[in-house]
Coordinates of C-alpha atoms and ligand atoms in Angstrom, one line a residue:
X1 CA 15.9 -26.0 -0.4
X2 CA 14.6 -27.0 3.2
X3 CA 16.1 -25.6 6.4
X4 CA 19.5 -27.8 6.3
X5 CA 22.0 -27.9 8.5
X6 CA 25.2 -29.8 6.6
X7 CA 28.9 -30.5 6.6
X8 CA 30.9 -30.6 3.5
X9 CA 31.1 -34.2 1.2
X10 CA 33.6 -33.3 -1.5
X11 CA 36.4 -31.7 -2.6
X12 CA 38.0 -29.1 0.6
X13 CA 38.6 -30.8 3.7
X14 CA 36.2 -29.6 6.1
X15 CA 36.7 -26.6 8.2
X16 CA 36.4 -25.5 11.1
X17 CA 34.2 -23.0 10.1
X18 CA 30.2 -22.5 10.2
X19 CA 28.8 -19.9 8.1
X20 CA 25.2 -19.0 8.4
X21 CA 23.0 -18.2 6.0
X22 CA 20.1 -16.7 5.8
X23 CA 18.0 -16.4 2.1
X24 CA 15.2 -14.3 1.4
X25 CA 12.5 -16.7 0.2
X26 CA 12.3 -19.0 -3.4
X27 CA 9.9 -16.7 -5.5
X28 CA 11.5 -16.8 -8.7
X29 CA 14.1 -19.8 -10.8
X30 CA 16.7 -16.5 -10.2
X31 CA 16.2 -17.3 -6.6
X32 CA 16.6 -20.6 -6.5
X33 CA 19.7 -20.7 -8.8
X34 CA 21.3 -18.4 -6.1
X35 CA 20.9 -20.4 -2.9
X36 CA 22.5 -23.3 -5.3
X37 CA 25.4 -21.4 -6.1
X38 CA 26.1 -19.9 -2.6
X39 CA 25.3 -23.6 -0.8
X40 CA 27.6 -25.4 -3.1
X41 CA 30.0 -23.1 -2.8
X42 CA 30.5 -23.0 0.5
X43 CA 30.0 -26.8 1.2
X44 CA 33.1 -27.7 -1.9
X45 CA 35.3 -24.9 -0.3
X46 CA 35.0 -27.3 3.2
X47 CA 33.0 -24.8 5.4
X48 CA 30.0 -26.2 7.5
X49 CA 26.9 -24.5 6.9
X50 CA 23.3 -23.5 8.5
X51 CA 21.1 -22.8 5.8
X52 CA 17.2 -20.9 6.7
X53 CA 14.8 -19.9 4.3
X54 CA 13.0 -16.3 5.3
X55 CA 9.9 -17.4 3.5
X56 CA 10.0 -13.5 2.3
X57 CA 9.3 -11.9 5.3
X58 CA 11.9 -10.2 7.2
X59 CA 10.1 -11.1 10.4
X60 CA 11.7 -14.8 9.4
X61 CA 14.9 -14.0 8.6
X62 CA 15.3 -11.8 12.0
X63 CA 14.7 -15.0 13.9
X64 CA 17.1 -16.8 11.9
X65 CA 19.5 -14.8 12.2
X66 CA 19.3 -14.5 15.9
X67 CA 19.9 -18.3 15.8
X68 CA 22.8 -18.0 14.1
X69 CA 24.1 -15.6 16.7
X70 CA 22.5 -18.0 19.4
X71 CA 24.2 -21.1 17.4
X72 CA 27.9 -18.7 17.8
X73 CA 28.6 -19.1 14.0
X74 CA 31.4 -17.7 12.5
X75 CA 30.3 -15.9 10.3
X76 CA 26.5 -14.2 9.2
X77 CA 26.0 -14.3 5.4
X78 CA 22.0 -13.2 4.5
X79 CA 20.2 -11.7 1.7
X80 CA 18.3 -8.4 2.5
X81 CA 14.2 -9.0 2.4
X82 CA 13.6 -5.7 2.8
X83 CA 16.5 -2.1 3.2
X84 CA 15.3 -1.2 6.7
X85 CA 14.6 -2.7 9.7
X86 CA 17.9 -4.6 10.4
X87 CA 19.4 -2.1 12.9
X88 CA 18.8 -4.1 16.3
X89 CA 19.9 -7.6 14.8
X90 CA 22.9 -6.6 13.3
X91 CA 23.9 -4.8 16.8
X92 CA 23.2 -8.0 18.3
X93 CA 25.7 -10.1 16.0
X94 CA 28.0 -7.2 16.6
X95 CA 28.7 -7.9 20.2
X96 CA 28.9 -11.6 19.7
X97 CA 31.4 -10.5 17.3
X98 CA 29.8 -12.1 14.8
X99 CA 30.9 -10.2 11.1
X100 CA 27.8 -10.0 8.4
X101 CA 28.1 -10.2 4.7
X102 CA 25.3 -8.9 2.7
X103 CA 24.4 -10.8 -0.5
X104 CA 22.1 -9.5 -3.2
X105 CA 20.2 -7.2 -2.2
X106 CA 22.0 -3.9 0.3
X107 CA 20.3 -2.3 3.4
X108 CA 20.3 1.2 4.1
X109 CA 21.5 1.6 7.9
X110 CA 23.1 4.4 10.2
X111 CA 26.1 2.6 10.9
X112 CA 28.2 1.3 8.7
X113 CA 30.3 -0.9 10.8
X114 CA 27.1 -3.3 11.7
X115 CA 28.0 -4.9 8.4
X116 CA 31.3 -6.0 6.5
X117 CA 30.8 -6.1 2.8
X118 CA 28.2 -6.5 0.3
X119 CA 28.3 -8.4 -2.7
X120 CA 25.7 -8.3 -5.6
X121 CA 24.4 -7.2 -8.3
X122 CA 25.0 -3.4 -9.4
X123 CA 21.2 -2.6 -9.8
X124 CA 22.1 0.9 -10.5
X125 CA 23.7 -0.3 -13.5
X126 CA 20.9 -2.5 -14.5
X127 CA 18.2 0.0 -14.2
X128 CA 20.6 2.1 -16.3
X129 CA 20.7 -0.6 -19.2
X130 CA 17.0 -1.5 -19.3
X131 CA 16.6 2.8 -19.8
X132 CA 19.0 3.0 -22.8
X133 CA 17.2 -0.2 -24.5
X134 CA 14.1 2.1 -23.7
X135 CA 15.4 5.2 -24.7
X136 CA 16.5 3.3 -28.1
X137 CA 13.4 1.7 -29.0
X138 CA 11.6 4.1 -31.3
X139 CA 12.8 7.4 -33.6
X140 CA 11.8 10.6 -32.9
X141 CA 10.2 10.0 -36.7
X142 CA 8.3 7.0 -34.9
X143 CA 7.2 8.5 -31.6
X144 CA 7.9 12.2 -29.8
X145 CA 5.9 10.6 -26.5
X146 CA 6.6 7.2 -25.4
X147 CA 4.7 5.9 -22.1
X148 CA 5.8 3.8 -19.9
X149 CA 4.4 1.1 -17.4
X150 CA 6.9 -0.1 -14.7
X151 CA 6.4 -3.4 -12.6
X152 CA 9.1 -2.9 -9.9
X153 CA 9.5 -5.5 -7.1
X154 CA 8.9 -5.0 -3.7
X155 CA 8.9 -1.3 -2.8
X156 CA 10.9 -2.0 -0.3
X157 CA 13.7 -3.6 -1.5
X158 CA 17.2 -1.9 -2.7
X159 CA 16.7 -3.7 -6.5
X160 CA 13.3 -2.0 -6.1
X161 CA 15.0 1.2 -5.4
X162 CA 17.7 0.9 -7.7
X163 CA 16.2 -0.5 -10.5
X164 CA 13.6 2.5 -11.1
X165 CA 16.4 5.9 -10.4
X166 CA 18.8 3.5 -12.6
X167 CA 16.1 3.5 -15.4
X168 CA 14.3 7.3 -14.5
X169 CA 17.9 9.0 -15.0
X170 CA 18.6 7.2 -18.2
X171 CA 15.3 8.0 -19.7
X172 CA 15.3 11.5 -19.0
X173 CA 18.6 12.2 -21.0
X174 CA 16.9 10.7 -24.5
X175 CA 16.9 14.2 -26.8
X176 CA 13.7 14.6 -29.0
X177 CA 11.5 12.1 -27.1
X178 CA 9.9 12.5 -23.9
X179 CA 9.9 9.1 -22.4
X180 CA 7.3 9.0 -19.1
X181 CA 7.0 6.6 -16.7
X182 CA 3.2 6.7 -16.7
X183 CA 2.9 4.8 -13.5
X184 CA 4.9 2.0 -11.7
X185 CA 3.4 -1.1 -10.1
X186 CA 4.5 -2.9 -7.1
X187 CA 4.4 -6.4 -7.2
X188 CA 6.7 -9.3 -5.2
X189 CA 8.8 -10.8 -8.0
X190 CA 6.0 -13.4 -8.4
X191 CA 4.9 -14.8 -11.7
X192 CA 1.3 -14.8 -9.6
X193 CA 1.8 -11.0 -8.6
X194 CA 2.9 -10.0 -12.1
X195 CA 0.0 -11.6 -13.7
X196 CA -2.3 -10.1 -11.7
X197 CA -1.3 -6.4 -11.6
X198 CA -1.2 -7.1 -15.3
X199 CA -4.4 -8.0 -15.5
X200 CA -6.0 -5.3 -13.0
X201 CA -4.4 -2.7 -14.9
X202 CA -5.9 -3.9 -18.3
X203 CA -9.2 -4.1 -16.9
X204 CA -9.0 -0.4 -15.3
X205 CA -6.7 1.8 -17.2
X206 CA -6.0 2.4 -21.1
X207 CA -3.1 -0.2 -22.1
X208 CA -3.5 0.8 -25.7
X209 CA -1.2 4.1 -24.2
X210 CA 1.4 2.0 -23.3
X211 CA 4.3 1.5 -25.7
X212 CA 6.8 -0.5 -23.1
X213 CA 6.1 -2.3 -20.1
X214 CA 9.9 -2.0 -18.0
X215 CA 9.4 -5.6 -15.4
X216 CA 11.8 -5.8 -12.5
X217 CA 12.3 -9.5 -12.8
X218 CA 11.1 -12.3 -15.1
X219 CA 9.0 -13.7 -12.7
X220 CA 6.7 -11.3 -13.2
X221 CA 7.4 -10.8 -16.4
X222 CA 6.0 -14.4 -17.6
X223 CA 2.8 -13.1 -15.6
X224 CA 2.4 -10.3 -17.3
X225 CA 3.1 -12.3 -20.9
X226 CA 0.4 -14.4 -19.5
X227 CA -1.8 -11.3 -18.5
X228 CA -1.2 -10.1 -22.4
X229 CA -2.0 -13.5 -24.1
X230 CA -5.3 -13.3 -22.7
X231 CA -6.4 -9.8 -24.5
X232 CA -4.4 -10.5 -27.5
X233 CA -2.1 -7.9 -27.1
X234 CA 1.0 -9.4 -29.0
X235 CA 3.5 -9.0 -26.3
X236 CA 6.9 -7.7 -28.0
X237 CA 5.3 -6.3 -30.9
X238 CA 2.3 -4.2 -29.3
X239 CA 4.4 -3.6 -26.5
X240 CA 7.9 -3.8 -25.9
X241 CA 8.8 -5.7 -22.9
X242 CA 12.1 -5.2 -21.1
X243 CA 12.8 -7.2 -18.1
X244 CA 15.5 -8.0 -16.0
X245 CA 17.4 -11.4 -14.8
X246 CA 18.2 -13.6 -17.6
X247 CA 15.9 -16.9 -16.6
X248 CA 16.2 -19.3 -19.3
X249 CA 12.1 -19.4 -19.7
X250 CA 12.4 -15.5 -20.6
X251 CA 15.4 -15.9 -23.0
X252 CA 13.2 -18.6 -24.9
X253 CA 10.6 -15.6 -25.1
X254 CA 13.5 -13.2 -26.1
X255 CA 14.0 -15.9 -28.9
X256 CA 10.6 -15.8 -29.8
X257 CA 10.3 -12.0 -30.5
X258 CA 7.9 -11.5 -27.1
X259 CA 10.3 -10.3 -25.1
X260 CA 12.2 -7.1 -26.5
X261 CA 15.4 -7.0 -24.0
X262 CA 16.7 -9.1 -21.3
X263 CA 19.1 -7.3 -18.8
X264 CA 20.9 -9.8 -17.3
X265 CA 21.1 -10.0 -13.0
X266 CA 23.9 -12.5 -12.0
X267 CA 22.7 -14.9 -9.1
X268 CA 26.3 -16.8 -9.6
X269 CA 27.4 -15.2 -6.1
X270 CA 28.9 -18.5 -4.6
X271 CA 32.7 -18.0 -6.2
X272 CA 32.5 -14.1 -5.3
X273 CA 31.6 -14.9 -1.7
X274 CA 34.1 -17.6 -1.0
X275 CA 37.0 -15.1 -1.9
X276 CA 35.7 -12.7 0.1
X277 CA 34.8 -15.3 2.8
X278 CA 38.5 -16.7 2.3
X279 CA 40.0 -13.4 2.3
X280 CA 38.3 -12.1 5.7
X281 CA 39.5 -15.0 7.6
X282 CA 43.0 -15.3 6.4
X283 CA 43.3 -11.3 7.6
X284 CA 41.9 -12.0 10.9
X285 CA 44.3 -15.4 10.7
X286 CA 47.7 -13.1 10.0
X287 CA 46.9 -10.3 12.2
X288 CA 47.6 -7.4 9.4
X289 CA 44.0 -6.0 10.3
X290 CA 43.4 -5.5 6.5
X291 CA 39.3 -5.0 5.4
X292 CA 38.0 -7.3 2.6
X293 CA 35.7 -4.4 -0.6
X294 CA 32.6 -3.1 1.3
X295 CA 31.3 -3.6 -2.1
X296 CA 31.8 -6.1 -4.7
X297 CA 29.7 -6.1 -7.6
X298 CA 29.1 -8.9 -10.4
X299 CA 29.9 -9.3 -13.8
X300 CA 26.3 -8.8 -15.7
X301 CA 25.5 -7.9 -19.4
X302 CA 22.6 -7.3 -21.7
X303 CA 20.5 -9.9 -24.5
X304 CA 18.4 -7.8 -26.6
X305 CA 16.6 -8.0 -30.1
X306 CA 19.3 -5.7 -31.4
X307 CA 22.0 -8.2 -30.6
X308 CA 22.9 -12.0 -31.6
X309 CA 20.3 -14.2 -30.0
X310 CA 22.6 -17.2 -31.1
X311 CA 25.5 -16.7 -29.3
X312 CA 23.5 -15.7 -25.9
X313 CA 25.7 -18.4 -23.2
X314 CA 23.5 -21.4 -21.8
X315 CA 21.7 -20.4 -18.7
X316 CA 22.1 -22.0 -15.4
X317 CA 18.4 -20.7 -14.0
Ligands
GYE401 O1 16.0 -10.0 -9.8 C1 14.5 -11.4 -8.7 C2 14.6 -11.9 -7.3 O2 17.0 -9.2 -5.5 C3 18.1 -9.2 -7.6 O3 15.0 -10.8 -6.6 C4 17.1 -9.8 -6.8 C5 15.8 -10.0 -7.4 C6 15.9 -10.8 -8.7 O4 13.6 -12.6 -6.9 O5 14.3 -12.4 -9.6

């Protein structure tokens, strides 16, 4: 996806309306699958859009967004690099009267009102699964002591965040096994990244410890499989692996035994944010002063080796 600017084609007529939006970067097929959903989306629903690419660095996606604010759109939709950091740009679109919706990943900020609503994925609730799949994996007959290695994302992202208090709080409650986190990893949701953590650690710490790696995304996740292949450590069997997103590469591995449990992260946001999108203007349009959800949060589930690897639905990324 290249910096567009573009006006509808097909089925709404086109509005009168220009929605920025602002997107993170393109490091994994998750990523790329949710630009498509929210571009086509918007552009079959009628509204104009300005579409900029943050290259990951929120450096990037300040400047775009401050020309959106420059360009007077109606409307500031933008995906979250980073949690922090987003106080004087969003005070800026505030007095051009400019309202922000927040998609993916949330930001932590003092006030409230800089931003409308978020919509996303509940990583709370992921984190949550990918601990009971790891609190399940072994008896206490098997194992009292299971270690764990953690690959989160960026440390400072809100999955990042989410993802590992999500998984430590589930963990914890397993009676008659301690399950520890034996040390977590920061990578950048890169294949690349994942491989090479992967690899470093093999080189300078005991793996043989390790019964499950937990991987924030399958990006990484296919790096570390990579890392794995090239010790012989069979991937799935040696070690559990339990990742997160649902890419269609990492459900073939699921398929294959490699990969143990797949939680699934919905990047389908494109129908959610048009309601929301609709829902804001009609309420501006009518005058009753109502608020669209601060939050709204995705449907998502769970693929594992426990379940019926048959019936998992076709994937769209
Ligand atoms: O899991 C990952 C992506 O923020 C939820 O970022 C997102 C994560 C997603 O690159 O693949």
């Amino acid at each position: 996806f290249a910096n567009v600017s573009c006006t509808p084609q097909e089925s709404e007529p086109e509005k009168d309306i220009i929605i920025g939006f602002s997107q993170s970067g393109i490091e994994s097929s998750w990523r790329k699958r949710h630009t498509e959903s929210i571009l086509s989306a918007l552009k079959s629903d009628g509204y104009q859009v300005m579409y900029r690419n943050g290259m990951m660095q929120q450096s990037q996606q300040i400047q775009d967004i401050r020309a959106f604010i420059a360009y007077k759109v109606d409307m500031i939709v933008f995906t979250p690099i980073s949690h922090t950091g987003w106080d004087a740009v969003l005070k800026e679109a505030k007095q051009a009267n400019i309202p922000v919706i927040l998609v993916d990943r949330d930001i932590t900020i003092d006030d409230t009102s800089l931003f409308t609503s978020h919509i996303g994925p509940n990583f709370k609730a992921e984190g949550n699964r990918a601990g009971i799949y790891a609190s399940s994996c072994f008896t206490s007959e098997e194992k009292s002591e299971v270690n764990i290695l953690e690959v989160s994302g960026n440390a400072d992202s809100y999955g990042s965040i989410l993802r590992h208090s999500g998984f430590d709080e589930t963990i914890r409650n397993r009676s008659n096994i301690t399950l520890t986190i034996k040390e977590t990893l920061y990578g950048n949701y890169t294949r690349t990244m994942g491989e090479e953590l992967m690899r470093n650690y093999i080189k300078e710490k005991n793996i043989k410890e390790i019964d499950i790696i937990y991987s924030h995304n399958d990006e990484m996740t296919l790096g570390i499989l990579d890392a794995l292949d090239a010790v012989d450590i069979k991937p799935g069997k040696d070690i559990k692996i339990i990742t997160i997103d649902g890419q269609n590469d990492v459900i073939k591995e699921l398929k294959k035994g490699r990969v143990n449990c797949v939680v699934e992260c919905n990047p389908d946001a494109g129908p959610y944010l048009i309601s929301a999108i609709e829902r804001y203007f009609k309420y501006q349009e009518d005058g009753s002063n109502k608020e669209i959800p601060r939050e709204i949060y995705m449907t998502e589930t769970v693929f594992s080796d426990k379940g019926d690897l048959d019936a998992i639905p076709p994937r769209n990324y």
